[in-house]
């Protein structure tokens, strides 16, 4: 397949692009700078501009674009940027598809577990309703924008959970602390995080390109875990203690609204669609995932 990736240079985009190339696909990338290599095409989603030749002849488009959720404080301006960076990119892609005589057959447009808000211990399948909060509203609108793709395009909106990687990603700031033995759970630790390893994210996207699923797909491992269990398994795999709990009030003082929506929210997602379609995880259990994350000397 010829596949165009928006957001190919990020942690997830790099892993997905590598996996797709290893599977024999022709992978191109949308870039904001002038193209510097074959297969790169320039776009400016904030202005709705794209090199239309990028999507011509493409079999699939993968949209991973969006400003980082947790890397800056949530000011009013930043929240606006989180929203616009996702909607502008998605609408630029769907508009480009509409201008083609033969649009791509598949559009995989990233969403997130934040769609569900904070749902406590409730089991969340793809048909569960949207939650409340900033992230839930952004995700709902993000998914709706993806479905503006032309008729006949199979649209999939993977609701990706907390991605476990050996470096960077959701645990980028926590892992060094855990390796030093000075990390610990966040809040009371009873909130569920829908985790998945980076190789399984990449594998799931490749799977979704060739599987006739459409609509929302929960991207997480089949074994659910709360933060206490997650941190304990990671620390155990690193042979380090993890006793320095960070209380919720401290998190809220330092991070504001971001703490409640990103760190303290509970989303017990179940990957019902992936399981039903026969996807096979490399790291289905938390013990396997923690052992993989803890391995040294290998890039994520």
PDB file of C-alpha atoms in Angstrom:
ATOM      1  CA  UNK A   1       0.000   0.000   0.000  1.00  0.00           C
ATOM      2  CA  UNK A   2       0.995   3.619  -0.461  1.00  0.00           C
ATOM      3  CA  UNK A   3       0.413   5.321   2.885  1.00  0.00           C
ATOM      4  CA  UNK A   4       0.752   8.989   3.794  1.00  0.00           C
ATOM      5  CA  UNK A   5       1.433   9.825   7.454  1.00  0.00           C
ATOM      6  CA  UNK A   6       0.775  13.202   9.082  1.00  0.00           C
ATOM      7  CA  UNK A   7       2.766  13.493  12.298  1.00  0.00           C
ATOM      8  CA  UNK A   8       5.364  10.956  11.181  1.00  0.00           C
ATOM      9  CA  UNK A   9       8.244  12.501  13.137  1.00  0.00           C
ATOM     10  CA  UNK A  10       6.749  12.029  16.616  1.00  0.00           C
ATOM     11  CA  UNK A  11       7.278   9.054  18.927  1.00  0.00           C
ATOM     12  CA  UNK A  12       4.215   7.177  17.677  1.00  0.00           C
ATOM     13  CA  UNK A  13       4.581   8.320  14.075  1.00  0.00           C
ATOM     14  CA  UNK A  14       8.199   7.146  13.896  1.00  0.00           C
ATOM     15  CA  UNK A  15       7.281   3.709  15.263  1.00  0.00           C
ATOM     16  CA  UNK A  16       4.278   3.331  12.940  1.00  0.00           C
ATOM     17  CA  UNK A  17       6.250   4.430   9.869  1.00  0.00           C
ATOM     18  CA  UNK A  18       9.040   1.952  10.665  1.00  0.00           C
ATOM     19  CA  UNK A  19       6.569  -0.899  11.173  1.00  0.00           C
ATOM     20  CA  UNK A  20       4.756  -0.120   7.917  1.00  0.00           C
ATOM     21  CA  UNK A  21       7.996   0.012   5.933  1.00  0.00           C
ATOM     22  CA  UNK A  22       9.081  -3.295   7.466  1.00  0.00           C
ATOM     23  CA  UNK A  23       5.787  -4.766   6.275  1.00  0.00           C
ATOM     24  CA  UNK A  24       6.611  -3.690   2.725  1.00  0.00           C
ATOM     25  CA  UNK A  25       4.465  -0.566   2.444  1.00  0.00           C
ATOM     26  CA  UNK A  26       5.478   2.651   0.675  1.00  0.00           C
ATOM     27  CA  UNK A  27       5.291   5.346   3.380  1.00  0.00           C
ATOM     28  CA  UNK A  28       5.261   9.086   2.680  1.00  0.00           C
ATOM     29  CA  UNK A  29       5.204  11.929   5.193  1.00  0.00           C
ATOM     30  CA  UNK A  30       3.594  15.344   5.412  1.00  0.00           C
ATOM     31  CA  UNK A  31       6.048  17.970   6.701  1.00  0.00           C
ATOM     32  CA  UNK A  32       5.689  21.656   7.562  1.00  0.00           C
ATOM     33  CA  UNK A  33       9.203  22.543   6.355  1.00  0.00           C
ATOM     34  CA  UNK A  34      10.360  22.345   2.714  1.00  0.00           C
ATOM     35  CA  UNK A  35      10.626  18.670   1.693  1.00  0.00           C
ATOM     36  CA  UNK A  36      14.152  17.313   2.125  1.00  0.00           C
ATOM     37  CA  UNK A  37      13.727  13.735   0.924  1.00  0.00           C
ATOM     38  CA  UNK A  38      11.693  11.701  -1.563  1.00  0.00           C
ATOM     39  CA  UNK A  39       8.291  10.873  -0.148  1.00  0.00           C
ATOM     40  CA  UNK A  40       7.985  14.130   1.811  1.00  0.00           C
ATOM     41  CA  UNK A  41       5.221  16.600   0.982  1.00  0.00           C
ATOM     42  CA  UNK A  42       4.738  20.055   2.445  1.00  0.00           C
ATOM     43  CA  UNK A  43       1.600  21.212   4.179  1.00  0.00           C
ATOM     44  CA  UNK A  44       0.429  23.930   6.547  1.00  0.00           C
ATOM     45  CA  UNK A  45      -2.667  22.625   8.334  1.00  0.00           C
ATOM     46  CA  UNK A  46      -3.106  25.851  10.303  1.00  0.00           C
ATOM     47  CA  UNK A  47      -3.759  27.584   6.984  1.00  0.00           C
ATOM     48  CA  UNK A  48      -5.509  24.618   5.382  1.00  0.00           C
ATOM     49  CA  UNK A  49      -2.780  24.251   2.732  1.00  0.00           C
ATOM     50  CA  UNK A  50      -1.399  20.945   1.437  1.00  0.00           C
ATOM     51  CA  UNK A  51       0.448  19.688  -1.620  1.00  0.00           C
ATOM     52  CA  UNK A  52      -2.425  17.837  -3.285  1.00  0.00           C
ATOM     53  CA  UNK A  53      -0.007  15.493  -5.036  1.00  0.00           C
ATOM     54  CA  UNK A  54       0.692  13.962  -1.595  1.00  0.00           C
ATOM     55  CA  UNK A  55      -2.597  12.086  -1.466  1.00  0.00           C
ATOM     56  CA  UNK A  56      -2.863  11.328  -5.168  1.00  0.00           C
ATOM     57  CA  UNK A  57      -2.643   7.584  -5.591  1.00  0.00           C
ATOM     58  CA  UNK A  58      -2.488   6.970  -1.836  1.00  0.00           C
ATOM     59  CA  UNK A  59      -4.266   3.892  -0.520  1.00  0.00           C
ATOM     60  CA  UNK A  60      -4.435   5.165   3.059  1.00  0.00           C
ATOM     61  CA  UNK A  61      -3.827   8.242   5.202  1.00  0.00           C
ATOM     62  CA  UNK A  62      -2.777   8.147   8.858  1.00  0.00           C
ATOM     63  CA  UNK A  63      -3.387  11.326  10.851  1.00  0.00           C
ATOM     64  CA  UNK A  64      -1.360  11.702  14.067  1.00  0.00           C
ATOM     65  CA  UNK A  65      -1.121  15.491  14.067  1.00  0.00           C
ATOM     66  CA  UNK A  66      -1.761  17.581  17.157  1.00  0.00           C
ATOM     67  CA  UNK A  67       0.043  19.695  19.739  1.00  0.00           C
ATOM     68  CA  UNK A  68       1.376  17.777  22.761  1.00  0.00           C
ATOM     69  CA  UNK A  69      -1.229  17.326  25.486  1.00  0.00           C
ATOM     70  CA  UNK A  70       0.991  17.264  28.551  1.00  0.00           C
ATOM     71  CA  UNK A  71       4.118  19.204  27.647  1.00  0.00           C
ATOM     72  CA  UNK A  72       2.897  22.718  28.579  1.00  0.00           C
ATOM     73  CA  UNK A  73       0.522  24.246  31.181  1.00  0.00           C
ATOM     74  CA  UNK A  74      -3.103  24.439  30.114  1.00  0.00           C
ATOM     75  CA  UNK A  75      -3.638  28.146  29.661  1.00  0.00           C
ATOM     76  CA  UNK A  76      -6.689  29.243  27.728  1.00  0.00           C
ATOM     77  CA  UNK A  77      -4.481  29.850  24.699  1.00  0.00           C
ATOM     78  CA  UNK A  78      -2.884  26.396  24.993  1.00  0.00           C
ATOM     79  CA  UNK A  79      -6.265  24.655  25.179  1.00  0.00           C
ATOM     80  CA  UNK A  80      -7.295  26.517  22.047  1.00  0.00           C
ATOM     81  CA  UNK A  81      -4.086  25.315  20.366  1.00  0.00           C
ATOM     82  CA  UNK A  82      -4.687  21.707  21.434  1.00  0.00           C
ATOM     83  CA  UNK A  83      -8.073  21.866  19.770  1.00  0.00           C
ATOM     84  CA  UNK A  84      -7.211  23.815  16.616  1.00  0.00           C
ATOM     85  CA  UNK A  85      -4.058  21.806  15.886  1.00  0.00           C
ATOM     86  CA  UNK A  86      -6.152  18.642  15.728  1.00  0.00           C
ATOM     87  CA  UNK A  87      -9.220  19.933  13.932  1.00  0.00           C
ATOM     88  CA  UNK A  88      -7.288  22.011  11.385  1.00  0.00           C
ATOM     89  CA  UNK A  89      -5.051  19.083  10.442  1.00  0.00           C
ATOM     90  CA  UNK A  90      -7.958  16.653  10.155  1.00  0.00           C
ATOM     91  CA  UNK A  91     -10.088  19.008   8.069  1.00  0.00           C
ATOM     92  CA  UNK A  92      -7.158  19.855   5.792  1.00  0.00           C
ATOM     93  CA  UNK A  93      -6.781  16.139   5.071  1.00  0.00           C
ATOM     94  CA  UNK A  94     -10.490  15.439   4.509  1.00  0.00           C
ATOM     95  CA  UNK A  95     -10.780  18.480   2.223  1.00  0.00           C
ATOM     96  CA  UNK A  96      -7.782  17.268   0.213  1.00  0.00           C
ATOM     97  CA  UNK A  97      -9.392  13.834  -0.111  1.00  0.00           C
ATOM     98  CA  UNK A  98     -12.585  15.445  -1.398  1.00  0.00           C
ATOM     99  CA  UNK A  99     -10.660  17.140  -4.219  1.00  0.00           C
ATOM    100  CA  UNK A 100      -9.417  13.799  -5.560  1.00  0.00           C
ATOM    101  CA  UNK A 101     -11.206  11.762  -8.208  1.00  0.00           C
ATOM    102  CA  UNK A 102     -10.227   8.639  -6.267  1.00  0.00           C
ATOM    103  CA  UNK A 103      -9.707   9.356  -2.575  1.00  0.00           C
ATOM    104  CA  UNK A 104      -7.740   6.967  -0.329  1.00  0.00           C
ATOM    105  CA  UNK A 105      -9.680   3.898   0.737  1.00  0.00           C
ATOM    106  CA  UNK A 106      -8.763   4.215   4.425  1.00  0.00           C
ATOM    107  CA  UNK A 107      -8.364   7.127   6.837  1.00  0.00           C
ATOM    108  CA  UNK A 108      -6.931   6.296  10.271  1.00  0.00           C
ATOM    109  CA  UNK A 109      -7.324   9.466  12.338  1.00  0.00           C
ATOM    110  CA  UNK A 110      -5.951   9.440  15.859  1.00  0.00           C
ATOM    111  CA  UNK A 111      -8.193  10.050  18.860  1.00  0.00           C
ATOM    112  CA  UNK A 112      -7.477   9.345  22.531  1.00  0.00           C
ATOM    113  CA  UNK A 113      -8.756   7.677  25.681  1.00  0.00           C
ATOM    114  CA  UNK A 114      -9.564  11.200  26.872  1.00  0.00           C
ATOM    115  CA  UNK A 115     -12.804  10.800  24.883  1.00  0.00           C
ATOM    116  CA  UNK A 116     -14.288   9.033  27.910  1.00  0.00           C
ATOM    117  CA  UNK A 117     -13.393  11.704  30.478  1.00  0.00           C
ATOM    118  CA  UNK A 118     -12.993  10.210  33.947  1.00  0.00           C
ATOM    119  CA  UNK A 119     -15.261   7.181  34.403  1.00  0.00           C
ATOM    120  CA  UNK A 120     -13.974   5.548  37.584  1.00  0.00           C
ATOM    121  CA  UNK A 121     -13.962   1.728  37.491  1.00  0.00           C
ATOM    122  CA  UNK A 122     -16.634   1.488  34.744  1.00  0.00           C
ATOM    123  CA  UNK A 123     -15.610  -0.744  31.834  1.00  0.00           C
ATOM    124  CA  UNK A 124     -15.398   1.364  28.683  1.00  0.00           C
ATOM    125  CA  UNK A 125     -16.063  -0.199  25.298  1.00  0.00           C
ATOM    126  CA  UNK A 126     -16.234   1.627  21.982  1.00  0.00           C
ATOM    127  CA  UNK A 127     -19.987   2.232  22.359  1.00  0.00           C
ATOM    128  CA  UNK A 128     -19.589   3.923  25.763  1.00  0.00           C
ATOM    129  CA  UNK A 129     -20.633   7.599  25.741  1.00  0.00           C
ATOM    130  CA  UNK A 130     -18.259  10.543  25.667  1.00  0.00           C
ATOM    131  CA  UNK A 131     -17.275  11.960  29.028  1.00  0.00           C
ATOM    132  CA  UNK A 132     -16.969  15.552  30.148  1.00  0.00           C
ATOM    133  CA  UNK A 133     -14.005  17.904  30.267  1.00  0.00           C
ATOM    134  CA  UNK A 134     -11.601  19.571  27.855  1.00  0.00           C
ATOM    135  CA  UNK A 135     -10.122  16.377  26.416  1.00  0.00           C
ATOM    136  CA  UNK A 136     -13.488  14.683  25.971  1.00  0.00           C
ATOM    137  CA  UNK A 137     -14.825  17.651  23.994  1.00  0.00           C
ATOM    138  CA  UNK A 138     -11.687  17.867  21.868  1.00  0.00           C
ATOM    139  CA  UNK A 139     -11.746  14.133  21.111  1.00  0.00           C
ATOM    140  CA  UNK A 140     -15.437  14.132  20.186  1.00  0.00           C
ATOM    141  CA  UNK A 141     -14.957  17.040  17.773  1.00  0.00           C
ATOM    142  CA  UNK A 142     -11.719  15.493  16.454  1.00  0.00           C
ATOM    143  CA  UNK A 143     -13.506  12.257  15.603  1.00  0.00           C
ATOM    144  CA  UNK A 144     -16.412  14.125  14.014  1.00  0.00           C
ATOM    145  CA  UNK A 145     -13.935  16.025  11.807  1.00  0.00           C
ATOM    146  CA  UNK A 146     -12.440  12.724  10.618  1.00  0.00           C
ATOM    147  CA  UNK A 147     -15.881  11.577   9.503  1.00  0.00           C
ATOM    148  CA  UNK A 148     -16.038  14.545   7.125  1.00  0.00           C
ATOM    149  CA  UNK A 149     -13.977  12.358   4.774  1.00  0.00           C
ATOM    150  CA  UNK A 150     -15.663  11.668   1.426  1.00  0.00           C
ATOM    151  CA  UNK A 151     -18.225   8.892   1.103  1.00  0.00           C
ATOM    152  CA  UNK A 152     -16.570   5.530   0.534  1.00  0.00           C
ATOM    153  CA  UNK A 153     -13.532   6.249   2.704  1.00  0.00           C
ATOM    154  CA  UNK A 154     -13.315   3.826   5.633  1.00  0.00           C
ATOM    155  CA  UNK A 155     -12.725   6.040   8.663  1.00  0.00           C
ATOM    156  CA  UNK A 156     -11.173   4.618  11.842  1.00  0.00           C
ATOM    157  CA  UNK A 157     -10.583   6.733  14.963  1.00  0.00           C
ATOM    158  CA  UNK A 158      -8.214   4.838  17.301  1.00  0.00           C
ATOM    159  CA  UNK A 159      -8.719   5.981  20.895  1.00  0.00           C
ATOM    160  CA  UNK A 160      -5.149   5.485  22.077  1.00  0.00           C
ATOM    161  CA  UNK A 161      -4.392   5.057  25.761  1.00  0.00           C
ATOM    162  CA  UNK A 162      -1.180   5.678  27.731  1.00  0.00           C
ATOM    163  CA  UNK A 163       1.687   4.597  25.479  1.00  0.00           C
ATOM    164  CA  UNK A 164       4.493   2.796  27.318  1.00  0.00           C
ATOM    165  CA  UNK A 165       7.885   3.401  25.738  1.00  0.00           C
ATOM    166  CA  UNK A 166      11.489   2.952  26.796  1.00  0.00           C
ATOM    167  CA  UNK A 167      12.001   6.673  26.344  1.00  0.00           C
ATOM    168  CA  UNK A 168       9.710   9.655  25.888  1.00  0.00           C
ATOM    169  CA  UNK A 169       5.961   9.361  25.585  1.00  0.00           C
ATOM    170  CA  UNK A 170       3.549   9.432  28.497  1.00  0.00           C
ATOM    171  CA  UNK A 171       6.128   8.121  30.980  1.00  0.00           C
ATOM    172  CA  UNK A 172       8.978  10.267  29.706  1.00  0.00           C
ATOM    173  CA  UNK A 173       9.327  12.231  32.953  1.00  0.00           C
ATOM    174  CA  UNK A 174       8.418   9.390  35.295  1.00  0.00           C
ATOM    175  CA  UNK A 175      10.735   6.660  33.995  1.00  0.00           C
ATOM    176  CA  UNK A 176      14.014   8.378  34.982  1.00  0.00           C
ATOM    177  CA  UNK A 177      12.642   8.801  38.515  1.00  0.00           C
ATOM    178  CA  UNK A 178      11.614   5.149  38.669  1.00  0.00           C
ATOM    179  CA  UNK A 179      15.056   4.077  37.444  1.00  0.00           C
ATOM    180  CA  UNK A 180      16.558   6.090  40.319  1.00  0.00           C
ATOM    181  CA  UNK A 181      14.144   4.602  42.830  1.00  0.00           C
ATOM    182  CA  UNK A 182      12.533   7.967  43.636  1.00  0.00           C
ATOM    183  CA  UNK A 183       9.248   7.589  41.738  1.00  0.00           C
ATOM    184  CA  UNK A 184       5.846   6.457  42.882  1.00  0.00           C
ATOM    185  CA  UNK A 185       2.091   6.454  42.216  1.00  0.00           C
ATOM    186  CA  UNK A 186       0.169   9.597  41.351  1.00  0.00           C
ATOM    187  CA  UNK A 187      -2.766  10.548  43.561  1.00  0.00           C
ATOM    188  CA  UNK A 188      -4.372   7.598  45.358  1.00  0.00           C
ATOM    189  CA  UNK A 189      -3.282   5.346  42.482  1.00  0.00           C
ATOM    190  CA  UNK A 190      -6.695   3.747  42.116  1.00  0.00           C
ATOM    191  CA  UNK A 191      -7.415   5.451  38.801  1.00  0.00           C
ATOM    192  CA  UNK A 192      -7.241   3.175  35.760  1.00  0.00           C
ATOM    193  CA  UNK A 193      -4.830   4.016  32.954  1.00  0.00           C
ATOM    194  CA  UNK A 194      -5.552   2.271  29.615  1.00  0.00           C
ATOM    195  CA  UNK A 195      -1.948   1.354  28.776  1.00  0.00           C
ATOM    196  CA  UNK A 196      -0.373  -0.094  25.630  1.00  0.00           C
ATOM    197  CA  UNK A 197       3.241  -0.531  24.528  1.00  0.00           C
ATOM    198  CA  UNK A 198       4.649   1.410  21.585  1.00  0.00           C
ATOM    199  CA  UNK A 199       5.239  -1.727  19.451  1.00  0.00           C
ATOM    200  CA  UNK A 200       1.606  -2.726  19.968  1.00  0.00           C
ATOM    201  CA  UNK A 201       0.404   0.744  18.931  1.00  0.00           C
ATOM    202  CA  UNK A 202       2.394   0.431  15.710  1.00  0.00           C
ATOM    203  CA  UNK A 203       1.163  -3.118  15.181  1.00  0.00           C
ATOM    204  CA  UNK A 204      -2.444  -2.087  15.788  1.00  0.00           C
ATOM    205  CA  UNK A 205      -2.302   0.698  13.204  1.00  0.00           C
ATOM    206  CA  UNK A 206      -0.872  -1.717  10.627  1.00  0.00           C
ATOM    207  CA  UNK A 207      -3.623  -4.187  11.558  1.00  0.00           C
ATOM    208  CA  UNK A 208      -6.338  -1.534  11.167  1.00  0.00           C
ATOM    209  CA  UNK A 209      -5.179  -0.740   7.637  1.00  0.00           C
ATOM    210  CA  UNK A 210      -5.993  -4.277   6.490  1.00  0.00           C
ATOM    211  CA  UNK A 211      -8.950  -5.119   8.741  1.00  0.00           C
ATOM    212  CA  UNK A 212     -12.454  -3.895   7.866  1.00  0.00           C
ATOM    213  CA  UNK A 213     -13.082  -2.176  11.206  1.00  0.00           C
ATOM    214  CA  UNK A 214     -14.439   1.359  11.114  1.00  0.00           C
ATOM    215  CA  UNK A 215     -15.364   4.042  13.623  1.00  0.00           C
ATOM    216  CA  UNK A 216     -13.858   4.171  17.123  1.00  0.00           C
ATOM    217  CA  UNK A 217     -11.350   1.511  18.186  1.00  0.00           C
ATOM    218  CA  UNK A 218      -9.954   1.361  21.725  1.00  0.00           C
ATOM    219  CA  UNK A 219      -6.160   1.081  21.517  1.00  0.00           C
ATOM    220  CA  UNK A 220      -5.020  -0.448  24.784  1.00  0.00           C
ATOM    221  CA  UNK A 221      -3.829  -3.774  26.127  1.00  0.00           C
ATOM    222  CA  UNK A 222      -6.394  -6.419  27.143  1.00  0.00           C
ATOM    223  CA  UNK A 223      -5.193  -6.371  30.773  1.00  0.00           C
ATOM    224  CA  UNK A 224      -6.512  -3.353  32.661  1.00  0.00           C
ATOM    225  CA  UNK A 225      -4.482  -1.850  35.494  1.00  0.00           C
ATOM    226  CA  UNK A 226      -4.734   0.995  37.945  1.00  0.00           C
ATOM    227  CA  UNK A 227      -1.822   3.347  38.515  1.00  0.00           C
ATOM    228  CA  UNK A 228      -0.727   1.557  41.691  1.00  0.00           C
ATOM    229  CA  UNK A 229      -0.340  -1.698  39.750  1.00  0.00           C
ATOM    230  CA  UNK A 230       1.254  -0.017  36.753  1.00  0.00           C
ATOM    231  CA  UNK A 231       3.919   1.790  38.779  1.00  0.00           C
ATOM    232  CA  UNK A 232       4.564  -1.265  40.959  1.00  0.00           C
ATOM    233  CA  UNK A 233       5.133  -3.491  37.907  1.00  0.00           C
ATOM    234  CA  UNK A 234       7.449  -0.965  36.221  1.00  0.00           C
ATOM    235  CA  UNK A 235       9.437  -0.402  39.417  1.00  0.00           C
ATOM    236  CA  UNK A 236       9.657  -4.147  40.033  1.00  0.00           C
ATOM    237  CA  UNK A 237      10.975  -4.757  36.525  1.00  0.00           C
ATOM    238  CA  UNK A 238      13.598  -2.081  37.200  1.00  0.00           C
ATOM    239  CA  UNK A 239      14.392  -3.621  40.620  1.00  0.00           C
ATOM    240  CA  UNK A 240      13.660  -0.299  42.291  1.00  0.00           C
ATOM    241  CA  UNK A 241      11.263   0.809  45.055  1.00  0.00           C
ATOM    242  CA  UNK A 242       8.321   3.043  44.154  1.00  0.00           C
ATOM    243  CA  UNK A 243       7.100   4.438  47.458  1.00  0.00           C
ATOM    244  CA  UNK A 244       7.201   8.205  46.937  1.00  0.00           C
ATOM    245  CA  UNK A 245       3.545   8.845  46.171  1.00  0.00           C
ATOM    246  CA  UNK A 246       2.642  12.279  44.776  1.00  0.00           C
ATOM    247  CA  UNK A 247      -0.636  13.422  46.414  1.00  0.00           C
ATOM    248  CA  UNK A 248      -3.424  14.713  44.179  1.00  0.00           C
ATOM    249  CA  UNK A 249      -3.425  18.220  45.763  1.00  0.00           C
ATOM    250  CA  UNK A 250       0.265  18.598  44.894  1.00  0.00           C
ATOM    251  CA  UNK A 251      -0.372  17.529  41.312  1.00  0.00           C
ATOM    252  CA  UNK A 252      -3.242  20.006  41.021  1.00  0.00           C
ATOM    253  CA  UNK A 253      -1.105  22.781  42.518  1.00  0.00           C
ATOM    254  CA  UNK A 254       1.693  22.163  40.025  1.00  0.00           C
ATOM    255  CA  UNK A 255      -0.292  21.199  36.920  1.00  0.00           C
ATOM    256  CA  UNK A 256      -3.766  22.669  37.410  1.00  0.00           C
ATOM    257  CA  UNK A 257      -6.580  21.245  35.287  1.00  0.00           C
ATOM    258  CA  UNK A 258      -4.133  19.083  33.371  1.00  0.00           C
ATOM    259  CA  UNK A 259      -3.590  16.957  36.497  1.00  0.00           C
ATOM    260  CA  UNK A 260      -7.267  16.041  36.795  1.00  0.00           C
ATOM    261  CA  UNK A 261      -7.749  15.246  33.122  1.00  0.00           C
ATOM    262  CA  UNK A 262      -4.444  13.590  32.293  1.00  0.00           C
ATOM    263  CA  UNK A 263      -3.025  12.006  35.460  1.00  0.00           C
ATOM    264  CA  UNK A 264      -5.920  11.536  37.875  1.00  0.00           C
ATOM    265  CA  UNK A 265      -8.660  10.611  35.380  1.00  0.00           C
ATOM    266  CA  UNK A 266      -9.748   6.965  35.398  1.00  0.00           C
ATOM    267  CA  UNK A 267     -10.455   5.186  32.116  1.00  0.00           C
ATOM    268  CA  UNK A 268     -10.832   1.425  32.306  1.00  0.00           C
ATOM    269  CA  UNK A 269     -10.931   0.815  28.567  1.00  0.00           C
ATOM    270  CA  UNK A 270     -11.483  -2.571  26.994  1.00  0.00           C
ATOM    271  CA  UNK A 271     -10.135  -3.183  23.451  1.00  0.00           C
ATOM    272  CA  UNK A 272     -13.339  -4.914  22.381  1.00  0.00           C
ATOM    273  CA  UNK A 273     -13.052  -4.124  18.654  1.00  0.00           C
ATOM    274  CA  UNK A 274      -9.395  -5.169  18.371  1.00  0.00           C
ATOM    275  CA  UNK A 275      -9.983  -8.366  20.341  1.00  0.00           C
ATOM    276  CA  UNK A 276     -13.042  -9.227  18.292  1.00  0.00           C
ATOM    277  CA  UNK A 277     -11.128  -8.728  15.045  1.00  0.00           C
ATOM    278  CA  UNK A 278      -8.330 -11.071  16.146  1.00  0.00           C
ATOM    279  CA  UNK A 279      -5.493  -8.637  16.859  1.00  0.00           C
ATOM    280  CA  UNK A 280      -2.530 -10.247  18.648  1.00  0.00           C
ATOM    281  CA  UNK A 281      -0.594  -8.126  21.144  1.00  0.00           C
ATOM    282  CA  UNK A 282       3.175  -8.468  21.614  1.00  0.00           C
ATOM    283  CA  UNK A 283       2.711  -7.376  25.238  1.00  0.00           C
ATOM    284  CA  UNK A 284      -0.807  -8.343  26.369  1.00  0.00           C
ATOM    285  CA  UNK A 285       0.049  -8.446  30.078  1.00  0.00           C
ATOM    286  CA  UNK A 286       1.406  -5.699  32.308  1.00  0.00           C
ATOM    287  CA  UNK A 287       4.249  -7.978  33.426  1.00  0.00           C
ATOM    288  CA  UNK A 288       5.342  -8.446  29.799  1.00  0.00           C
ATOM    289  CA  UNK A 289       5.057  -4.730  29.112  1.00  0.00           C
ATOM    290  CA  UNK A 290       7.051  -3.762  32.201  1.00  0.00           C
ATOM    291  CA  UNK A 291       9.799  -6.238  31.329  1.00  0.00           C
ATOM    292  CA  UNK A 292      10.025  -4.783  27.813  1.00  0.00           C
ATOM    293  CA  UNK A 293      10.092  -1.170  29.052  1.00  0.00           C
ATOM    294  CA  UNK A 294      12.793  -2.012  31.605  1.00  0.00           C
ATOM    295  CA  UNK A 295      15.154  -3.505  29.032  1.00  0.00           C
ATOM    296  CA  UNK A 296      18.236  -1.372  28.494  1.00  0.00           C
ATOM    297  CA  UNK A 297      20.336  -0.664  25.467  1.00  0.00           C
ATOM    298  CA  UNK A 298      17.456  -0.694  22.995  1.00  0.00           C
ATOM    299  CA  UNK A 299      15.787   2.315  21.452  1.00  0.00           C
ATOM    300  CA  UNK A 300      12.041   2.732  21.882  1.00  0.00           C
TER     301      UNK A 300
END
